[in-house]
Structure formats: structure tokens, C-alpha cells
Amino acid sequence: MELRQIITSIKEKQPSIKSVFFVGCGASKAELYPAKYFLEANAKELRVSLYTANEFNYATPVAVDETSIVITCSLGGTTPESVEATSKARELGAHVIAVTHVEDSPLTKDAEYVVYHGFEANYAAKMEKMTKVLGLATEILNEFEGYEHYIKMQDGFSKIYDLIEKSVASVVPQAKAFADAYKDDEVIYVMSSGATHEVAYSFSICLLMEMQWINSGTFHDGEFFHGPFEIVDKDVPFLLLMNDGRTRAMDSRALDFLNRFDAKTTVVDAKDFGLGSEVAPEVVDYFNPMLISGVLRVYAEQLAIVRNHPLTKRRYMWKLEY
């Protein structure tokens, strides 16, 4: 079913939806964040929450019932915690949408609706999960409250994949420079703001810690001056993700401070790839995460090459019981 059809179908069954819960683990949880951020910024009545799956399972919100939409997400559809969350939400009467890459995977078993996304074809395909969940959020808002910039969001969806492919094709030299400069660092700090906040988080915990075994810390750059900036010094490694949109001032303030003390700083800036020329200013905030994530994938690949440490290499994950 198309995204709009799914939400229309839910409204036919339940005209009054009060809450939307996004549930996942790791990178999949982070890829739910732009949709959560979008709804929080624009919904006047809907209650919106983002949960790591086992938090949802062990401390299930009492608001999960027939007036709820629960969107669960897992790339391969086998993450046990997310599978359990899907079943639990359905048992409680929620309207459950599972988002996954693999047909008939365990995540889909108890879901009322399933959204499938690509992954292998190209860099844009790797961003389909995040983009389609944002599409679901757009449809939820428009269906249950109305959304004045709905057409501009749809125009953004029609352009973002091509922009991602165009951007990643041009960024290899910068990605190689990053890899060469950071390959021997023992820790890399990553930060951003707005809808891109958990892109920084997922790059930190997944691409660096999980896939490269590099220590990393991540924080919202609005919080940077309320603790983390005390570790800034000459040559301390930072990766700053800069947004095109309303929160850019926070990114810029953090960059000014990093440069002031000669921190080792790499910037990935959505403006450098022309996001604002493709997407309307009223909605540009919400498309930063897809573009920046696509570009960062190239950075991670180049880091893996220069360190001779494939992104698929693991010590514990899938190797033992935990």
C-alpha cells in the first residue's frame, strides 16, 4: 500500500488518533528521528514519542491503545526487541506499521501494515527507510490535523533521492581527506542539531563504535556549551554536521568555537550540496538528515578502506549470545 493509503485506512478504522510512537534500535531508531522531529514541530494535538525498542517493551507507555499509531523499524526485520515491540503494540490495540527491507521477515508477522524500502541499489536507496518514515509522518499530520506545507513536502520527497546521488558522486575527495586525517584518532566527537541530531548519534554509535571500533561521543550542539565544550582543545577531533534551516545558527556557533581553539574539525554542510535550492525553505529542515546521511556513508567507507577495517567486521554482534 502507498503511504497515504495506509494512513487513510487507519483513519477509516479510528477517526481520532491521539498519539504516535516510533520504535526501533540503533541505526533504525535514529532513522525514525526526523519523522518524530517533524511531527513534534508541526502537530498541535498529536502526542509524539521515540523509543528504543526494549524501553518500549519493559516500560510500555499507558497511552498505547486503539488511539495510537506505532511505527516499528528494522532493516532486516529480525531485531528481536523490535519484533517484540511490534507484537506488544498490536496486542494493545494500536495500529502498527512495520518498516523493513525484507519481505515476510519476523517484524511483519504481527504488523497491521508493512512498508518496504530499498537498500542495496545505491546511496539513495539506503536513505529510503528514513525518507519513507518521514513520508508516513507527513501523511499522519495531513490526515488528522491538516498541514499547510504538504505539497512542498511532497516536492521535497520527489527531489531528495536524485540530490543524494548527485552529492555522493562529488564528495569522495573530501571523504578521503577525512579518512586520512582521522584514521589514527582514538576518539571522534560528532554533533549536529535539528532533524539531523540523531544522524550524528547513529554515525557515532554505529559507523564509528560498532563498525570501526573507534571511541566516540555525540551530543546536540545546542547542548555543546552546557558541558561538552570543556574538552575542546587544539587538534581534538570533531565532526560537525551543519543544517540548512532554522537550527543552523546553533551549528554555526559550535563551529566558531571549535575554530577559535583550533580543534581538528571536519564539517559536512547540507548547503554545500545545494539542498536549499531543491527544497522549499518552509520544509528544508526535514530533508537535511537524508542528504547528510548519504554523504556520511561515503566518509565511513573511505575510513574503513584506509584503516583496513571493513564496515562488516564485528567482534560481538552476530558472533555470540548477548
CSV table of C-alpha atoms in Angstrom, one decimal:
chain,number,residue,atom,x,y,z
A,1,MET,CA,0.0,0.0,0.0
A,2,GLU,CA,1.1,3.6,-0.6
A,3,LEU,CA,1.9,5.7,2.5
A,4,ARG,CA,-1.2,7.8,2.0
A,5,GLN,CA,-3.4,4.7,1.7
A,6,ILE,CA,-2.1,3.3,4.9
A,7,ILE,CA,-2.9,6.4,6.9
A,8,THR,CA,-6.3,6.8,5.2
A,9,SER,CA,-7.1,3.2,6.1
A,10,ILE,CA,-6.2,3.8,9.7
A,11,LYS,CA,-8.4,6.9,9.9
A,12,GLU,CA,-11.3,4.9,8.5
A,13,LYS,CA,-11.0,2.5,11.4
A,14,GLN,CA,-10.1,5.1,14.0
A,15,PRO,CA,-11.1,8.7,13.2
A,16,SER,CA,-9.4,10.0,16.4
A,17,ILE,CA,-5.7,9.2,16.7
A,18,LYS,CA,-4.1,10.8,19.8
A,19,SER,CA,-0.5,9.5,19.8
A,20,VAL,CA,2.2,8.3,17.5
A,21,PHE,CA,5.1,6.1,18.8
A,22,PHE,CA,8.3,5.5,16.8
A,23,VAL,CA,10.1,2.3,18.0
A,24,GLY,CA,13.4,0.8,16.8
A,25,CYS,CA,17.0,0.0,17.8
A,26,GLY,CA,20.4,1.5,16.9
A,27,ALA,CA,20.5,3.0,13.4
A,28,SER,CA,16.9,2.1,12.7
A,29,LYS,CA,15.8,4.1,15.8
A,30,ALA,CA,18.0,7.0,14.7
A,31,GLU,CA,16.3,6.9,11.2
A,32,LEU,CA,12.9,7.3,12.9
A,33,TYR,CA,14.0,10.6,14.5
A,34,PRO,CA,13.4,13.0,11.5
A,35,ALA,CA,9.8,11.9,11.4
A,36,LYS,CA,9.4,12.3,15.2
A,37,TYR,CA,11.1,15.7,14.9
A,38,PHE,CA,8.8,16.8,12.1
A,39,LEU,CA,5.6,15.8,14.0
A,40,GLU,CA,6.7,17.4,17.2
A,41,ALA,CA,7.4,20.6,15.3
A,42,ASN,CA,4.1,20.7,13.4
A,43,ALA,CA,1.5,18.8,15.2
A,44,LYS,CA,-0.8,20.8,17.6
A,45,GLU,CA,-2.7,17.9,19.1
A,46,LEU,CA,-0.8,14.6,18.4
A,47,ARG,CA,1.4,13.2,21.2
A,48,VAL,CA,4.7,12.0,19.7
A,49,SER,CA,7.4,9.8,21.2
A,50,LEU,CA,10.5,7.9,20.1
A,51,TYR,CA,11.5,4.8,22.0
A,52,THR,CA,14.4,2.3,21.8
A,53,ALA,CA,12.5,-1.0,21.5
A,54,ASN,CA,13.3,-2.6,24.8
A,55,GLU,CA,12.4,0.5,26.7
A,56,PHE,CA,9.0,0.3,24.9
A,57,ASN,CA,8.8,-3.4,25.9
A,58,TYR,CA,9.8,-3.1,29.5
A,59,ALA,CA,8.2,0.3,30.3
A,60,THR,CA,5.3,0.4,27.8
A,61,PRO,CA,3.5,3.8,27.8
A,62,VAL,CA,-0.1,3.5,29.0
A,63,ALA,CA,-1.2,5.6,26.0
A,64,VAL,CA,-0.6,2.7,23.6
A,65,ASP,CA,-4.1,1.7,22.6
A,66,GLU,CA,-6.5,1.9,19.7
A,67,THR,CA,-6.0,5.6,19.5
A,68,SER,CA,-2.3,5.1,18.8
A,69,ILE,CA,-0.2,4.6,15.7
A,70,VAL,CA,3.0,2.6,16.4
A,71,ILE,CA,5.7,2.6,13.7
A,72,THR,CA,8.4,0.0,14.2
A,73,CYS,CA,11.6,-0.3,12.2
A,74,SER,CA,14.3,-2.9,11.5
A,75,LEU,CA,16.4,-3.2,8.4
A,76,GLY,CA,16.4,-7.0,8.2
A,77,GLY,CA,13.2,-7.3,10.1
A,78,THR,CA,14.8,-9.7,12.7
A,79,THR,CA,15.8,-7.4,15.6
A,80,PRO,CA,14.3,-9.3,18.5
A,81,GLU,CA,13.5,-6.3,20.6
A,82,SER,CA,11.7,-4.6,17.7
A,83,VAL,CA,9.8,-7.7,16.7
A,84,GLU,CA,8.6,-8.0,20.3
A,85,ALA,CA,7.6,-4.3,20.3
A,86,THR,CA,5.5,-4.8,17.2
A,87,SER,CA,3.6,-7.7,18.7
A,88,LYS,CA,3.1,-5.9,22.0
A,89,ALA,CA,1.8,-2.8,20.3
A,90,ARG,CA,-0.7,-4.9,18.3
A,91,GLU,CA,-1.8,-6.8,21.4
A,92,LEU,CA,-2.7,-3.4,23.0
A,93,GLY,CA,-4.8,-2.4,20.0
A,94,ALA,CA,-2.5,0.1,18.4
A,95,HIS,CA,-2.4,0.5,14.6
A,96,VAL,CA,1.0,-0.9,13.9
A,97,ILE,CA,3.1,-0.1,10.8
A,98,ALA,CA,6.3,-2.1,10.3
A,99,VAL,CA,9.1,-0.7,8.2
A,100,THR,CA,11.7,-3.1,6.8
A,101,HIS,CA,13.8,-4.1,3.8
A,102,VAL,CA,13.0,-7.9,3.9
A,103,GLU,CA,9.6,-9.3,2.9
A,104,ASP,CA,7.9,-11.6,5.3
A,105,SER,CA,10.5,-11.0,8.0
A,106,PRO,CA,9.5,-11.6,11.6
A,107,LEU,CA,8.9,-7.8,12.1
A,108,THR,CA,6.0,-8.1,9.6
A,109,LYS,CA,4.3,-11.0,11.4
A,110,ASP,CA,2.1,-9.0,13.8
A,111,ALA,CA,2.0,-5.7,11.9
A,112,GLU,CA,-1.2,-4.4,10.5
A,113,TYR,CA,0.6,-2.6,7.7
A,114,VAL,CA,4.1,-3.1,6.2
A,115,VAL,CA,6.2,-0.5,4.4
A,116,TYR,CA,9.2,-2.0,2.4
A,117,HIS,CA,12.2,0.1,1.5
A,118,GLY,CA,15.3,-0.4,-0.7
A,119,PHE,CA,18.9,-0.6,0.5
A,120,GLU,CA,21.5,-2.2,-1.9
A,121,ALA,CA,20.9,-0.3,-5.2
A,122,ASN,CA,22.7,2.9,-4.4
A,123,TYR,CA,23.2,5.5,-1.7
A,124,ALA,CA,19.8,7.0,-2.2
A,125,ALA,CA,18.2,3.5,-1.6
A,126,LYS,CA,20.0,3.4,1.8
A,127,MET,CA,18.0,6.5,2.7
A,128,GLU,CA,14.6,5.1,1.8
A,129,LYS,CA,13.9,3.9,5.3
A,130,MET,CA,14.3,7.3,6.8
A,131,THR,CA,12.5,9.1,4.0
A,132,LYS,CA,9.5,6.8,3.9
A,133,VAL,CA,9.0,7.1,7.7
A,134,LEU,CA,9.1,10.9,7.3
A,135,GLY,CA,6.5,10.4,4.5
A,136,LEU,CA,4.3,8.4,6.9
A,137,ALA,CA,4.6,11.3,9.4
A,138,THR,CA,3.6,13.8,6.8
A,139,GLU,CA,0.6,11.8,5.9
A,140,ILE,CA,-0.4,11.3,9.5
A,141,LEU,CA,-0.2,15.1,10.2
A,142,ASN,CA,-2.1,16.0,7.0
A,143,GLU,CA,-4.8,13.4,7.5
A,144,PHE,CA,-5.5,14.0,11.2
A,145,GLU,CA,-4.7,17.8,11.6
A,146,GLY,CA,-4.0,19.2,8.2
A,147,TYR,CA,-0.6,20.5,7.0
A,148,GLU,CA,-0.2,23.7,5.1
A,149,HIS,CA,3.1,22.8,3.6
A,150,TYR,CA,2.0,19.3,2.5
A,151,ILE,CA,2.6,20.0,-1.3
A,152,LYS,CA,6.1,21.4,-0.5
A,153,MET,CA,7.0,18.2,1.4
A,154,GLN,CA,5.9,16.1,-1.5
A,155,ASP,CA,8.0,18.1,-3.8
A,156,GLY,CA,11.0,17.6,-1.5
A,157,PHE,CA,10.3,13.8,-1.5
A,158,SER,CA,10.4,13.9,-5.3
A,159,LYS,CA,13.8,15.5,-5.4
A,160,ILE,CA,15.8,14.2,-2.4
A,161,TYR,CA,16.9,10.9,-3.9
A,162,ASP,CA,18.5,12.5,-7.0
A,163,LEU,CA,20.2,15.1,-4.9
A,164,ILE,CA,21.7,12.4,-2.7
A,165,GLU,CA,23.1,10.6,-5.7
A,166,LYS,CA,24.5,13.8,-7.1
A,167,SER,CA,26.1,14.7,-3.8
A,168,VAL,CA,27.8,11.4,-3.1
A,169,ALA,CA,29.3,11.4,-6.6
A,170,SER,CA,31.1,14.6,-5.8
A,171,VAL,CA,32.3,14.0,-2.2
A,172,VAL,CA,34.9,11.2,-2.5
A,173,PRO,CA,37.9,13.6,-2.3
A,174,GLN,CA,36.6,15.2,0.9
A,175,ALA,CA,35.8,11.8,2.3
A,176,LYS,CA,39.3,10.5,1.6
A,177,ALA,CA,40.8,13.6,3.2
A,178,PHE,CA,38.7,13.0,6.3
A,179,ALA,CA,39.7,9.3,6.4
A,180,ASP,CA,43.4,10.1,6.1
A,181,ALA,CA,43.2,12.8,8.7
A,182,TYR,CA,41.2,10.8,11.3
A,183,LYS,CA,42.3,7.2,10.8
A,184,ASP,CA,44.6,7.2,13.8
A,185,ASP,CA,42.4,9.1,16.2
A,186,GLU,CA,41.4,7.3,19.4
A,187,VAL,CA,38.2,9.2,19.7
A,188,ILE,CA,36.0,11.3,17.4
A,189,TYR,CA,33.2,13.5,18.6
A,190,VAL,CA,30.2,14.0,16.4
A,191,MET,CA,27.5,16.7,16.8
A,192,SER,CA,24.6,18.4,15.0
A,193,SER,CA,21.2,19.9,15.6
A,194,GLY,CA,17.6,19.9,14.5
A,195,ALA,CA,16.3,16.9,12.5
A,196,THR,CA,19.9,15.8,12.0
A,197,HIS,CA,20.6,15.3,15.7
A,198,GLU,CA,20.3,11.5,15.6
A,199,VAL,CA,22.3,11.3,12.3
A,200,ALA,CA,25.2,12.4,14.5
A,201,TYR,CA,24.2,9.9,17.1
A,202,SER,CA,24.0,6.9,14.6
A,203,PHE,CA,27.3,7.8,12.9
A,204,SER,CA,28.8,7.9,16.4
A,205,ILE,CA,27.4,4.6,17.8
A,206,CYS,CA,27.1,2.6,14.6
A,207,LEU,CA,29.6,3.7,11.9
A,208,LEU,CA,32.4,4.6,14.4
A,209,MET,CA,31.9,2.5,17.5
A,210,GLU,CA,30.2,-0.6,16.0
A,211,MET,CA,31.8,-0.7,12.5
A,212,GLN,CA,35.2,0.8,13.1
A,213,TRP,CA,35.8,0.2,16.9
A,214,ILE,CA,36.6,3.9,17.3
A,215,ASN,CA,35.6,5.5,20.6
A,216,SER,CA,33.1,8.3,20.0
A,217,GLY,CA,30.8,10.7,21.8
A,218,THR,CA,27.9,12.6,20.4
A,219,PHE,CA,25.8,15.5,21.6
A,220,HIS,CA,23.4,18.1,20.3
A,221,ASP,CA,25.3,21.2,19.5
A,222,GLY,CA,22.7,23.2,21.3
A,223,GLU,CA,24.0,21.4,24.4
A,224,PHE,CA,27.6,21.9,23.4
A,225,PHE,CA,28.0,25.0,25.6
A,226,HIS,CA,26.5,23.3,28.6
A,227,GLY,CA,29.2,20.8,29.3
A,228,PRO,CA,30.9,19.2,26.3
A,229,PHE,CA,32.8,22.3,25.1
A,230,GLU,CA,35.2,21.9,28.1
A,231,ILE,CA,37.1,19.2,26.2
A,232,VAL,CA,37.8,21.4,23.2
A,233,ASP,CA,41.5,21.9,22.6
A,234,LYS,CA,43.9,22.1,19.7
A,235,ASP,CA,43.7,19.0,17.5
A,236,VAL,CA,40.8,17.4,19.4
A,237,PRO,CA,38.8,15.6,16.6
A,238,PHE,CA,35.3,16.7,15.8
A,239,LEU,CA,32.8,16.0,13.0
A,240,LEU,CA,30.1,18.7,12.7
A,241,LEU,CA,27.0,18.2,10.6
A,242,MET,CA,25.6,21.6,9.6
A,243,ASN,CA,21.9,22.0,8.6
A,244,ASP,CA,20.2,24.2,6.1
A,245,GLY,CA,17.3,25.6,8.0
A,246,ARG,CA,16.1,27.1,11.3
A,247,THR,CA,18.7,25.5,13.6
A,248,ARG,CA,21.8,26.4,11.5
A,249,ALA,CA,22.7,29.2,14.0
A,250,MET,CA,23.4,26.6,16.6
A,251,ASP,CA,25.7,24.7,14.2
A,252,SER,CA,27.5,27.9,13.3
A,253,ARG,CA,28.0,28.9,16.9
A,254,ALA,CA,29.6,25.5,17.6
A,255,LEU,CA,31.8,25.8,14.6
A,256,ASP,CA,33.0,29.2,15.6
A,257,PHE,CA,34.1,27.9,19.0
A,258,LEU,CA,35.9,24.8,17.5
A,259,ASN,CA,37.8,27.1,15.1
A,260,ARG,CA,38.6,29.5,17.9
A,261,PHE,CA,40.6,26.9,19.7
A,262,ASP,CA,42.0,25.1,16.7
A,263,ALA,CA,40.1,21.8,17.2
A,264,LYS,CA,40.5,19.3,14.5
A,265,THR,CA,37.2,19.9,12.7
A,266,THR,CA,35.5,18.4,9.7
A,267,VAL,CA,32.3,19.9,8.5
A,268,VAL,CA,29.6,18.2,6.4
A,269,ASP,CA,27.3,21.0,5.4
A,270,ALA,CA,23.9,20.5,3.6
A,271,LYS,CA,24.3,23.9,2.0
A,272,ASP,CA,27.4,22.8,0.2
A,273,PHE,CA,25.3,20.3,-1.7
A,274,GLY,CA,22.5,22.7,-2.7
A,275,LEU,CA,19.7,21.4,-0.5
A,276,GLY,CA,18.1,24.8,-0.2
A,277,SER,CA,18.0,25.2,-4.0
A,278,GLU,CA,16.0,22.0,-4.3
A,279,VAL,CA,13.7,22.0,-1.3
A,280,ALA,CA,11.4,24.9,-0.2
A,281,PRO,CA,12.6,26.8,2.9
A,282,GLU,CA,9.4,26.0,4.8
A,283,VAL,CA,10.3,22.3,4.8
A,284,VAL,CA,14.1,22.2,4.2
A,285,ASP,CA,14.8,21.4,7.8
A,286,TYR,CA,13.4,17.9,7.5
A,287,PHE,CA,15.5,16.8,4.4
A,288,ASN,CA,18.9,17.6,5.9
A,289,PRO,CA,19.2,14.1,7.6
A,290,MET,CA,18.7,12.1,4.4
A,291,LEU,CA,21.2,14.2,2.4
A,292,ILE,CA,23.8,14.3,5.2
A,293,SER,CA,23.4,10.6,6.0
A,294,GLY,CA,24.0,9.7,2.3
A,295,VAL,CA,27.2,11.8,2.2
A,296,LEU,CA,28.4,10.4,5.6
A,297,ARG,CA,28.2,6.9,4.2
A,298,VAL,CA,31.0,7.7,1.8
A,299,TYR,CA,33.0,9.1,4.7
A,300,ALA,CA,32.6,5.9,6.6
A,301,GLU,CA,33.5,3.8,3.6
A,302,GLN,CA,36.7,5.8,3.0
A,303,LEU,CA,37.6,5.5,6.7
A,304,ALA,CA,37.1,1.7,6.5
A,305,ILE,CA,39.4,1.5,3.5
A,306,VAL,CA,42.3,3.5,4.9
A,307,ARG,CA,42.1,1.6,8.2
A,308,ASN,CA,41.8,-1.8,6.5
A,309,HIS,CA,38.7,-2.4,8.7
A,310,PRO,CA,35.6,-3.4,6.7
A,311,LEU,CA,32.3,-1.9,7.8
A,312,THR,CA,31.0,-5.5,8.1
A,313,LYS,CA,33.7,-6.6,10.7
A,314,ARG,CA,32.4,-7.4,14.2
A,315,ARG,CA,33.7,-8.7,17.5
A,316,TYR,CA,30.4,-9.4,19.3
A,317,MET,CA,27.4,-8.6,17.1
A,318,TRP,CA,26.1,-11.8,15.5
A,319,LYS,CA,29.1,-13.7,17.0
A,320,LEU,CA,27.7,-14.7,20.3
A,321,GLU,CA,24.6,-14.7,22.6
A,322,TYR,CA,24.0,-11.4,24.4
